[in-house]
XYZ file of C-alpha atoms in Angstrom:
715
model
C 57.225 122.919 124.770
C 60.521 124.314 126.052
C 62.398 121.169 125.068
C 61.070 121.341 121.512
C 62.039 125.000 121.176
C 65.506 124.276 122.553
C 65.913 121.337 120.159
C 64.909 123.503 117.173
C 67.438 126.155 118.234
C 70.223 123.575 118.372
C 69.199 122.213 114.985
C 69.446 125.713 113.524
C 72.915 126.187 115.012
C 73.982 122.773 113.692
C 72.898 123.672 110.162
C 74.754 126.982 110.278
C 77.852 125.247 111.576
C 77.655 122.608 108.854
C 77.525 125.332 106.192
C 80.614 127.022 107.680
C 82.598 123.818 107.819
C 81.679 122.963 104.233
C 82.659 126.405 103.015
C 86.059 126.342 104.712
C 87.071 122.682 104.502
C 88.688 123.088 101.088
C 90.783 125.994 102.305
C 92.055 124.399 105.510
C 95.836 124.478 105.570
C 98.183 121.774 106.857
C 100.041 122.693 109.979
C 103.711 123.429 109.782
C 105.792 120.273 110.060
C 103.031 118.059 108.661
C 103.965 117.966 105.010
C 101.666 116.748 102.273
C 102.261 113.271 100.879
C 102.617 111.349 104.156
C 98.962 110.642 104.782
C 99.332 106.872 104.502
C 101.462 106.339 107.585
C 99.554 108.953 109.568
C 96.338 107.117 108.759
C 97.877 103.912 110.162
C 98.980 105.710 113.310
C 95.445 106.989 113.793
C 93.728 103.680 113.111
C 90.916 102.819 115.548
C 89.363 99.555 114.291
C 89.842 96.779 116.910
C 90.328 94.129 114.221
C 93.392 95.919 112.884
C 95.166 95.733 116.248
C 94.959 91.941 116.186
C 97.027 91.799 113.000
C 100.719 91.168 112.609
C 101.039 94.569 110.919
C 99.780 96.339 114.035
C 102.237 94.393 116.213
C 105.057 95.319 113.866
C 104.147 99.000 114.001
C 103.904 98.790 117.778
C 107.438 97.368 117.940
C 108.766 100.255 115.878
C 106.899 102.816 117.990
C 108.432 101.354 121.138
C 111.864 101.404 119.474
C 111.440 105.118 118.835
C 110.460 105.828 122.457
C 113.187 107.780 124.216
C 114.546 107.046 127.641
C 112.387 109.940 128.874
C 109.245 107.983 128.037
C 108.278 110.455 125.319
C 108.628 110.494 121.529
C 110.061 112.889 118.926
C 107.716 114.511 116.388
C 107.000 114.296 112.657
C 108.588 110.866 112.138
C 107.233 107.959 110.134
C 107.214 105.121 112.669
C 104.998 102.926 110.458
C 107.109 102.115 107.374
C 109.264 99.035 107.935
C 112.841 99.932 108.842
C 115.959 98.039 107.782
C 118.197 96.456 110.400
C 120.663 99.326 109.919
C 117.933 101.927 110.451
C 116.811 100.137 113.617
C 120.378 100.236 114.926
C 120.514 103.978 114.286
C 117.225 104.560 116.122
C 118.303 102.384 119.035
C 121.571 104.335 119.263
C 119.519 107.475 119.984
C 117.446 105.901 122.708
C 119.120 107.998 125.403
C 118.359 111.335 123.774
C 116.662 113.755 126.172
C 116.320 116.799 123.913
C 113.634 115.801 121.407
C 110.775 114.326 123.483
C 107.723 116.481 122.888
C 103.970 116.906 122.859
C 104.129 119.182 119.812
C 102.282 118.251 116.594
C 100.514 115.358 118.293
C 103.737 113.596 119.269
C 103.643 111.240 122.288
C 99.820 111.323 122.543
C 99.585 109.800 119.035
C 101.994 106.988 119.881
C 100.329 106.345 123.243
C 96.893 106.003 121.684
C 98.208 103.438 119.230
C 99.847 101.453 122.002
C 96.698 101.626 124.142
C 94.616 100.122 121.350
C 97.280 97.508 120.654
C 97.282 96.466 124.333
C 93.487 96.145 124.440
C 93.634 93.551 121.656
C 96.830 91.748 122.615
C 97.286 92.103 126.376
C 101.010 92.422 125.723
C 102.647 93.553 128.988
C 105.582 95.045 127.095
C 103.167 97.336 125.285
C 101.519 98.312 128.585
C 104.875 99.102 130.131
C 105.798 101.343 127.199
C 102.439 103.088 127.525
C 102.957 103.696 131.260
C 106.393 105.149 130.578
C 104.590 107.591 128.296
C 102.224 108.498 131.155
C 105.204 109.129 133.412
C 106.694 111.358 130.739
C 103.495 113.454 130.587
C 103.354 113.767 134.376
C 107.040 114.611 134.670
C 106.791 117.590 132.335
C 104.111 119.528 134.217
C 105.199 122.722 135.931
C 104.136 123.430 139.492
C 101.656 125.989 138.122
C 100.004 123.293 136.000
C 101.336 124.137 132.557
C 103.345 122.002 130.142
C 106.286 123.072 127.983
C 106.606 121.949 124.389
C 109.713 119.809 124.972
C 111.280 118.389 128.126
C 113.331 117.546 130.122
C 115.751 119.860 128.313
C 113.763 122.555 126.516
C 115.636 125.204 124.590
C 114.509 128.794 124.098
C 110.782 129.169 123.535
C 110.263 125.424 124.051
C 110.048 126.068 127.788
C 106.927 128.249 127.430
C 103.583 126.821 128.427
C 102.419 125.623 125.044
C 98.838 125.772 123.829
C 100.040 125.988 120.218
C 98.885 123.158 117.919
C 96.794 121.875 120.863
C 99.845 120.526 122.694
C 98.351 121.124 126.155
C 94.819 120.280 125.016
C 95.879 116.891 123.632
C 97.752 116.083 126.826
C 94.906 117.050 129.130
C 92.265 115.333 127.010
C 94.286 112.122 127.193
C 94.766 112.422 130.975
C 91.036 113.008 131.467
C 90.060 110.031 129.298
C 92.549 107.751 131.046
C 91.167 108.685 134.439
C 87.631 107.952 133.193
C 88.778 104.605 131.746
C 87.392 105.739 128.425
C 88.140 103.652 125.361
C 90.952 102.764 124.584
C 92.217 103.245 128.133
C 90.004 100.757 129.949
C 91.000 97.662 131.904
C 94.448 97.116 133.371
C 96.263 99.600 131.159
C 96.623 101.857 134.229
C 96.040 101.347 137.960
C 94.112 103.365 140.520
C 97.176 105.048 142.010
C 98.380 106.206 138.591
C 94.920 107.483 137.702
C 94.822 109.533 140.905
C 98.084 111.203 139.896
C 96.668 111.885 136.458
C 93.521 113.449 137.945
C 95.686 115.726 140.070
C 97.682 116.747 136.974
C 94.487 117.444 135.049
C 93.112 119.638 137.817
C 96.365 121.600 137.952
C 96.194 122.014 134.196
C 92.741 123.602 134.484
C 94.087 125.966 137.118
C 96.869 127.011 134.771
C 94.450 127.599 131.866
C 92.284 129.835 134.045
C 95.268 131.735 135.405
C 96.813 132.320 131.980
C 93.672 133.660 130.313
C 94.361 137.188 129.037
C 92.336 139.813 130.876
C 91.534 143.301 129.657
C 90.226 145.734 132.278
C 89.664 142.728 134.491
C 87.536 140.866 131.941
C 88.612 137.448 130.624
C 89.249 137.142 126.881
C 91.196 134.306 125.247
C 94.768 132.959 125.275
C 98.034 133.323 123.433
C 99.578 130.309 121.674
C 102.196 130.177 124.417
C 102.616 131.791 127.798
C 105.698 132.447 129.900
C 106.148 129.472 132.228
C 106.764 131.751 135.230
C 104.727 134.942 134.712
C 101.999 133.334 132.562
C 102.107 136.385 130.279
C 101.720 135.918 126.478
C 105.117 134.984 125.046
C 106.943 134.816 121.729
C 107.891 131.484 120.154
C 109.223 131.216 116.608
C 110.047 134.438 114.758
C 106.535 134.689 113.275
C 104.717 133.609 116.446
C 104.496 136.839 118.412
C 102.695 137.499 121.700
C 99.073 137.863 120.630
C 95.511 136.692 120.979
C 95.286 133.194 119.454
C 91.669 132.223 118.620
C 92.360 128.830 117.065
C 94.107 127.235 120.047
C 91.873 129.157 122.439
C 88.862 127.409 120.876
C 90.249 124.058 122.044
C 90.793 125.358 125.566
C 87.197 126.647 125.727
C 85.954 123.260 124.487
C 87.916 121.580 127.283
C 86.443 123.928 129.902
C 82.924 123.356 128.618
C 83.404 119.605 129.013
C 83.971 119.894 132.763
C 80.981 118.231 134.466
C 80.733 120.711 137.345
C 82.142 124.121 136.262
C 82.818 126.512 139.111
C 82.399 130.296 138.973
C 85.853 130.868 137.497
C 85.246 128.382 134.701
C 81.906 129.990 133.884
C 83.445 133.450 133.683
C 86.294 132.108 131.514
C 83.891 130.473 129.030
C 81.531 133.473 128.848
C 84.473 135.858 128.399
C 86.097 133.806 125.637
C 82.819 133.388 123.705
C 82.178 137.122 123.975
C 85.646 137.743 122.501
C 85.162 135.202 119.691
C 81.889 136.805 118.675
C 83.194 140.372 118.897
C 86.287 139.718 116.792
C 85.038 137.293 114.149
C 85.725 138.326 110.555
C 83.126 138.143 107.807
C 83.046 138.625 104.060
C 86.305 136.763 103.439
C 87.234 133.289 102.301
C 90.613 131.529 102.199
C 91.454 130.165 98.737
C 94.338 127.842 98.000
C 95.373 127.280 94.392
C 98.090 125.396 92.565
C 98.809 122.774 95.238
C 98.519 119.857 92.805
C 100.956 121.580 90.453
C 103.388 122.132 93.346
C 103.086 125.867 92.838
C 100.818 126.785 95.778
C 99.334 130.145 96.482
C 97.076 131.096 99.366
C 94.883 134.161 99.224
C 92.187 135.857 101.289
C 89.384 136.573 98.856
C 86.311 138.728 99.384
C 83.120 136.629 99.546
C 79.932 138.067 100.990
C 78.485 134.562 101.406
C 81.407 133.043 103.292
C 81.053 131.967 106.906
C 82.985 133.756 109.651
C 86.720 133.387 110.038
C 89.201 134.263 112.770
C 92.770 135.294 112.135
C 95.509 133.139 113.601
C 96.782 136.196 115.457
C 95.350 139.471 116.767
C 97.857 141.950 118.186
C 97.692 142.698 121.894
C 97.697 146.484 121.441
C 94.827 147.090 119.046
C 93.307 143.605 118.763
C 93.707 143.715 114.965
C 94.552 140.715 112.743
C 98.023 140.339 111.302
C 100.268 137.867 109.519
C 103.999 137.509 109.893
C 107.010 136.263 107.962
C 110.153 134.722 109.399
C 111.579 138.230 109.958
C 109.206 138.617 112.904
C 107.621 141.820 111.566
C 103.789 141.866 111.635
C 102.039 142.614 108.329
C 98.437 143.184 107.391
C 97.960 141.215 104.180
C 98.904 137.696 103.127
C 100.585 138.925 99.960
C 102.963 140.996 102.079
C 104.725 137.887 103.359
C 106.722 135.429 101.298
C 105.174 132.315 99.746
C 106.933 129.956 102.143
C 105.151 131.293 105.225
C 102.042 132.358 103.346
C 101.429 128.824 102.171
C 103.033 126.898 105.006
C 100.980 128.201 107.942
C 97.263 128.464 108.780
C 96.694 132.223 109.036
C 92.892 132.063 109.162
C 90.497 129.421 110.389
C 86.949 128.763 111.531
C 87.562 126.570 114.589
C 85.817 128.929 117.082
C 82.624 128.542 115.023
C 82.367 124.942 116.197
C 81.844 126.212 119.735
C 78.729 128.272 119.017
C 76.113 125.499 119.237
C 78.061 123.844 122.063
C 78.060 127.079 124.015
C 74.316 127.581 123.582
C 73.687 124.195 125.147
C 76.350 124.638 127.831
C 75.096 128.061 128.905
C 71.487 126.877 129.097
C 72.555 124.039 131.341
C 75.101 125.745 133.611
C 74.539 129.530 133.613
C 71.562 130.708 131.541
C 71.254 134.037 133.366
C 74.638 135.219 132.091
C 74.608 133.613 128.672
C 76.331 135.823 126.110
C 74.359 136.658 122.988
C 76.370 135.350 120.043
C 75.600 134.724 116.383
C 77.422 133.241 113.418
C 75.214 135.198 111.021
C 75.828 138.785 112.189
C 78.450 141.110 110.716
C 81.994 140.576 111.869
C 84.359 143.046 113.496
C 85.758 144.141 110.136
C 82.292 144.986 108.807
C 80.629 146.493 111.868
C 83.344 149.022 112.664
C 84.960 147.246 115.622
C 88.278 147.117 113.799
C 89.874 148.047 110.507
C 91.280 144.859 109.106
C 94.003 146.324 106.924
C 94.743 149.581 108.744
C 98.255 150.873 108.328
C 99.445 153.117 111.113
C 101.740 155.891 109.938
C 104.983 156.502 111.817
C 104.483 159.142 114.477
C 106.509 162.241 113.675
C 107.514 162.846 117.287
C 109.577 159.643 117.131
C 112.037 161.214 114.652
C 115.096 163.324 115.328
C 114.663 165.344 112.147
C 111.963 165.915 109.535
C 112.679 166.969 105.940
C 109.983 168.509 103.752
C 109.984 169.277 100.003
C 112.283 172.203 99.309
C 114.460 171.363 102.324
C 117.787 169.543 102.267
C 118.137 165.897 103.272
C 121.885 166.415 103.381
C 121.513 169.166 105.960
C 119.472 166.854 108.198
C 122.262 164.266 107.994
C 124.811 166.905 108.922
C 122.901 167.534 112.142
C 123.387 163.917 113.263
C 126.225 163.079 115.660
C 129.470 162.046 113.970
C 129.596 158.832 115.996
C 126.020 158.194 117.063
C 125.544 155.233 119.369
C 121.784 155.305 118.949
C 119.854 155.445 115.651
C 119.442 158.991 114.339
C 116.037 158.908 112.672
C 115.208 161.216 109.754
C 111.718 161.373 108.243
C 111.445 162.539 104.622
C 107.902 163.634 103.845
C 106.135 163.047 100.522
C 107.529 164.887 97.514
C 110.388 164.924 95.013
C 113.952 165.618 96.139
C 116.538 166.385 93.467
C 119.765 166.076 95.365
C 122.651 163.715 95.952
C 122.562 162.295 99.479
C 125.872 161.387 101.111
C 125.889 159.521 104.414
C 129.250 159.669 106.142
C 128.407 158.697 109.726
C 126.990 155.589 111.425
C 123.494 154.825 112.670
C 121.530 156.948 110.213
C 117.918 155.831 109.718
C 116.407 157.402 106.578
C 112.635 156.878 106.321
C 110.352 158.084 103.548
C 106.757 158.851 104.381
C 105.484 156.662 101.516
C 107.703 154.731 99.099
C 105.868 155.613 95.885
C 105.446 159.306 96.616
C 108.714 160.089 98.405
C 111.164 160.229 95.523
C 114.891 160.911 95.449
C 115.868 161.447 91.821
C 119.154 162.353 90.198
C 120.863 161.811 86.825
C 124.494 160.835 87.361
C 127.314 158.614 86.163
C 130.895 158.336 87.360
C 132.003 160.771 84.664
C 129.280 163.324 85.334
C 129.416 163.508 89.129
C 128.995 167.019 90.432
C 130.235 166.116 93.928
C 133.475 164.132 93.929
C 134.677 164.866 97.434
C 132.895 165.213 100.764
C 134.611 166.229 103.984
C 137.936 165.504 102.373
C 137.089 162.023 101.135
C 136.274 160.816 97.615
C 132.612 160.158 96.870
C 131.164 157.428 94.657
C 128.525 157.555 91.919
C 124.885 157.343 93.028
C 121.767 159.075 94.265
C 122.442 157.861 97.809
C 126.073 157.161 98.689
C 127.210 155.501 101.902
C 130.798 156.397 102.696
C 133.176 154.131 104.588
C 132.168 154.326 108.237
C 128.456 154.904 107.502
C 127.755 151.551 109.143
C 124.370 150.425 110.512
C 122.479 152.619 108.070
C 118.819 151.802 107.396
C 116.923 153.130 104.369
C 113.176 152.576 104.038
C 110.094 153.986 102.333
C 111.736 155.691 99.360
C 111.894 155.620 95.599
C 115.540 156.110 94.683
C 115.999 156.667 90.950
C 119.059 157.398 88.847
C 117.529 158.453 85.522
C 120.631 159.429 83.590
C 120.001 156.860 80.839
C 116.625 158.319 79.864
C 117.072 162.029 80.547
C 120.676 162.773 79.540
C 122.259 160.074 77.414
C 121.013 156.702 76.188
C 123.623 154.552 77.892
C 123.705 151.753 80.463
C 127.039 152.609 82.021
C 127.308 152.543 85.810
C 124.341 154.539 87.133
C 124.004 153.609 90.789
C 120.824 154.444 92.641
C 122.345 153.386 95.969
C 126.092 152.913 96.306
C 127.829 151.970 99.534
C 131.178 151.316 101.143
C 129.718 150.689 104.595
C 128.678 147.466 106.343
C 125.537 146.279 108.125
C 123.419 148.208 105.619
C 119.647 147.670 105.507
C 117.568 148.748 102.518
C 113.892 147.794 102.810
C 110.504 148.838 101.425
C 111.980 150.839 98.551
C 111.830 151.230 94.793
C 115.427 151.131 93.613
C 115.555 152.100 89.940
C 118.301 153.008 87.541
C 118.619 153.484 83.809
C 122.018 151.820 83.744
C 124.157 149.153 85.379
C 124.600 148.327 89.081
C 121.521 150.018 90.560
C 122.083 148.691 94.103
C 125.820 148.421 94.640
C 127.023 147.799 98.158
C 130.762 147.329 97.871
C 132.401 147.525 101.281
C 136.167 147.259 100.978
C 138.672 144.883 102.549
C 136.891 141.930 104.148
C 133.550 142.791 102.574
C 130.305 144.003 104.060
C 126.971 142.654 105.277
C 123.725 143.848 103.667
C 120.038 143.095 104.166
C 117.179 143.845 101.727
C 113.447 143.198 101.981
C 110.363 144.306 100.008
C 112.300 146.008 97.246
C 111.213 146.728 93.704
C 114.407 146.676 91.668
C 114.199 147.835 88.035
C 117.094 148.286 85.657
C 117.854 147.857 81.925
C 121.530 147.374 82.702
C 123.542 144.473 84.046
C 124.195 143.312 87.667
C 121.642 145.577 89.248
C 121.878 143.720 92.547
C 125.624 143.253 92.934
C 126.803 142.925 96.560
C 130.387 142.355 97.663
C 130.421 140.276 100.782
C 127.374 138.828 102.517
C 123.856 139.742 101.380
C 120.362 138.505 102.240
C 117.345 139.661 100.186
C 113.752 138.586 100.670
C 110.346 139.415 99.152
C 111.947 141.441 96.376
C 110.788 141.898 92.793
C 113.421 142.137 90.060
C 112.620 143.488 86.595
C 115.374 143.456 83.946
C 115.786 144.108 80.270
C 118.103 141.740 78.475
C 121.174 141.688 80.707
C 122.040 139.568 83.747
C 120.127 140.623 86.836
C 122.166 139.485 89.866
C 125.898 139.287 90.531
C 128.034 138.486 93.573
C 131.606 139.066 94.640
C 132.696 136.725 97.420
C 136.450 137.003 97.117
C 138.586 136.365 100.181
C 136.200 134.339 102.286
C 134.525 131.088 101.262
C 131.514 131.859 103.506
C 130.476 135.024 101.659
C 127.165 134.577 99.882
C 124.185 136.185 98.191
C 120.916 134.694 99.455
C 117.584 135.570 97.833
C 114.344 134.138 99.206
C 110.647 134.424 98.396
C 111.318 136.745 95.448
C 110.222 137.097 91.818
C 112.233 137.705 88.654
C 110.805 139.106 85.442
C 112.058 141.038 82.422
C 110.979 143.019 79.388
C 112.646 140.530 77.053
C 114.717 137.311 77.460
C 117.206 137.991 80.221
C 119.842 135.952 82.060
C 119.187 135.406 85.739
C 122.722 136.209 86.844
C 126.463 135.921 86.352
C 129.759 136.140 88.204
C 133.418 136.735 87.423
C 134.887 136.538 90.928
C 134.547 133.890 93.598
C 130.860 133.868 94.460
C 128.095 131.859 96.101
C 124.356 132.096 95.313
C 121.381 130.659 97.191
C 117.855 131.110 95.746
C 115.042 129.791 97.926
C 111.316 129.811 97.074
C 111.751 132.131 94.097
C 109.615 132.417 90.997
C 111.016 133.179 87.535
C 108.908 134.330 84.613
C 109.293 132.866 81.127
C 111.371 135.953 80.208
C 114.167 134.698 82.475
C 116.303 132.567 80.209
C 116.483 128.827 80.733
C 120.112 128.970 81.832
C 121.988 128.759 85.111
C 124.003 131.539 86.708
C 127.461 131.119 85.213
C 130.807 132.742 84.554
C 130.382 136.097 82.851
C 132.847 135.688 79.954
C 133.783 133.075 77.425
C 136.685 134.948 75.851
C 138.681 135.918 78.943
C 139.248 135.126 82.623
C 139.245 138.025 85.107
C 139.452 135.771 88.132
C 140.087 131.993 88.137
C 137.425 131.421 90.839
C 139.143 128.435 92.545
C 135.980 127.470 94.458
C 134.135 126.928 91.218
C 130.470 127.423 90.394
C 128.468 127.557 93.624
C 124.812 128.161 92.752
C 122.117 126.507 94.861
C 118.330 126.364 94.572
C 115.387 125.157 96.572
C 111.725 125.179 95.519
C 112.294 127.639 92.699
C 110.080 127.606 89.607
C 110.307 129.008 86.098
C 107.241 129.731 84.003
C 107.390 127.287 81.092
C 109.752 124.912 82.870
C 113.521 124.546 82.798
C 116.194 122.153 81.528
C 117.172 120.889 85.006
C 119.488 123.557 86.316
C 116.776 124.902 88.662
C 116.354 121.583 90.458
C 116.761 121.459 94.252
C 120.448 121.058 95.017
C 121.010 122.391 98.520
C 122.559 119.035 99.407
C 125.513 119.989 97.221
C 126.274 123.137 99.264
C 128.848 123.063 102.027
C 127.265 121.591 105.178
C 124.083 120.842 103.111
C 121.783 123.365 104.866
C 118.040 122.719 105.181
C 115.910 125.225 103.304
C 114.218 126.406 106.508
C 117.602 127.057 108.080
C 118.587 129.532 105.391
C 117.777 132.728 107.253
C 119.329 136.144 107.626
C 121.299 135.172 110.709
C 122.533 132.026 108.928
C 123.603 134.144 105.960
C 125.711 136.357 108.215
C 127.149 133.423 110.146
C 125.530 134.665 113.340
C 127.536 137.901 113.276
C 124.537 140.169 112.629
C 120.781 140.051 113.129
C 119.318 142.773 110.890
C 115.732 141.600 111.458
C 116.111 142.258 115.169
C 117.120 145.840 114.298
C 114.069 146.208 112.044
C 111.777 144.979 114.809
C 113.300 147.429 117.253
C 112.763 150.293 114.784
C 109.360 149.157 113.593
C 107.469 152.065 115.279
C 109.214 154.474 112.879
C 109.319 152.144 109.873
C 105.754 150.750 109.738
C 104.838 149.757 106.215
């Protein structure tokens, strides 16, 4: 009777799991580094049919795999080792045989090649294949730390590569392979390994389990789950790439729990680890949401989280360590709450939500009944998730805490007075909070390290009607002042402006003209303007024009609106991301890169639209434009950024037209000018290498400053 009841319970769990997998399979995202369109060679690499490994094709692939094997015994990742290479290509691969910096277990590398060779050996008995396989085993054993963990790359890891890596199942794949080789499980049977080698592998596997147990995150002494990577010395959660922050990582943790549940004789520590992880999975599952991916066949992908009361449970890729709340993250390393708050490149190129922990539910029921029924955790895939039962608020935005600011300005008070209170040469950021309301004043910043934060961008408004001819303040502390609502004087370096609407409304309230009407004007360098509405009724809304050698400027999450021309017009180096531009008939962007060939305007993950047909941009000095992952509406004219005039030459521009695009689209198509052409740029940068630090030639890291100030910026 008990067996029948238990069987029925498992059947019920299996049906629930099947429904979840069916509901989420269409929305599963490819992992980063595994691009679409290469399925054919990956299918060959993952072939399992014995008959195939007796063919000449399999032998040929095996030869190429062995050619790619480094002197370390490992393999590099994300490389097609199946397609036949020319003799010249083979020479190039052979010339890199001695590389020691790209052998890895990331993205299935090394384990994938070893499995192929193992199956090839079983059908051919080729000793050369066996020797290559054993070199792979030695590579896996050589990389293990004394504490049992494995880094992502070795023997020469760089930066985060030295962390113990659970991400993308790097450790899980390695340990699963070691376990199966010890057990002589197919395809590792026979003489592929010897007893002595298998003893070493068993020891490595046991040490790996010890590391997994030791690294498990504990809260108030109770085991939870794991981070994607852990410090190889302290075992604490660690940061990897910019968007991979220390956090709870349910997807990789699910694989670790699966591995622990497969141990034939779990000890007390293993039992506690499994119970604790399953308790965490059940407590923090998310319900009522479904991942939807559209436009992939049209090469215009978009990933969204859509409300669906009938969807199965999901888990976020990351939960923060402080509040255990889900978040997403762009390459700036700043955590956000919603998918649409990060750019399309990361939004569509990473798996932010998944259902992998759901696969464990029926397995855990069986495991707990067998090994520890008295302490079995009550879990259910059909109950409300943490976002629906009050455990967490999925999209909660925490307001900046007022005690973190040096000054607070309220409606009726003077922003300028608060700036005057800041040190003349502040070495630390002087943080000013501007509370909600309208402020009708000109703001002049004449000292460094000012951080100006509005309480909420749409309801904290700085508004002024001004042109160069109508300025009421022309001199400040003995120095001339430019035109604009906010003006940064020379020396006002390292200024950060966030959370404001800055509007110069001269063109609609005083005179119908689109002459220069700056919203923000600056002569300083290392200026950050983020999370703002920057509007003007005339030309040059956001004009950062540092003198002499030019300045460096960073913009993110801006709404820029202007009927005039050149309303983003930096002089020097500028990086802008996740911005929305809205024009009205005249060219939107402009750049001045005179004096240094490396100066550039880079715009990523942004959208361009207009009230009527509008040119994208223009230049009349030496300039350089990079647009990456940007979307243009049909109102943006089908024409490239070009020289501003046809009847005169203000500057001969000896470096010529330098306008580069990658993965940009225009509604309604284009005549070819928007095609990918990064290869034509100097040094032919890869699209993923075009970052803020690259833009500034490594001289400035504005995103690091934003992360440091995030407690007061939060948006």
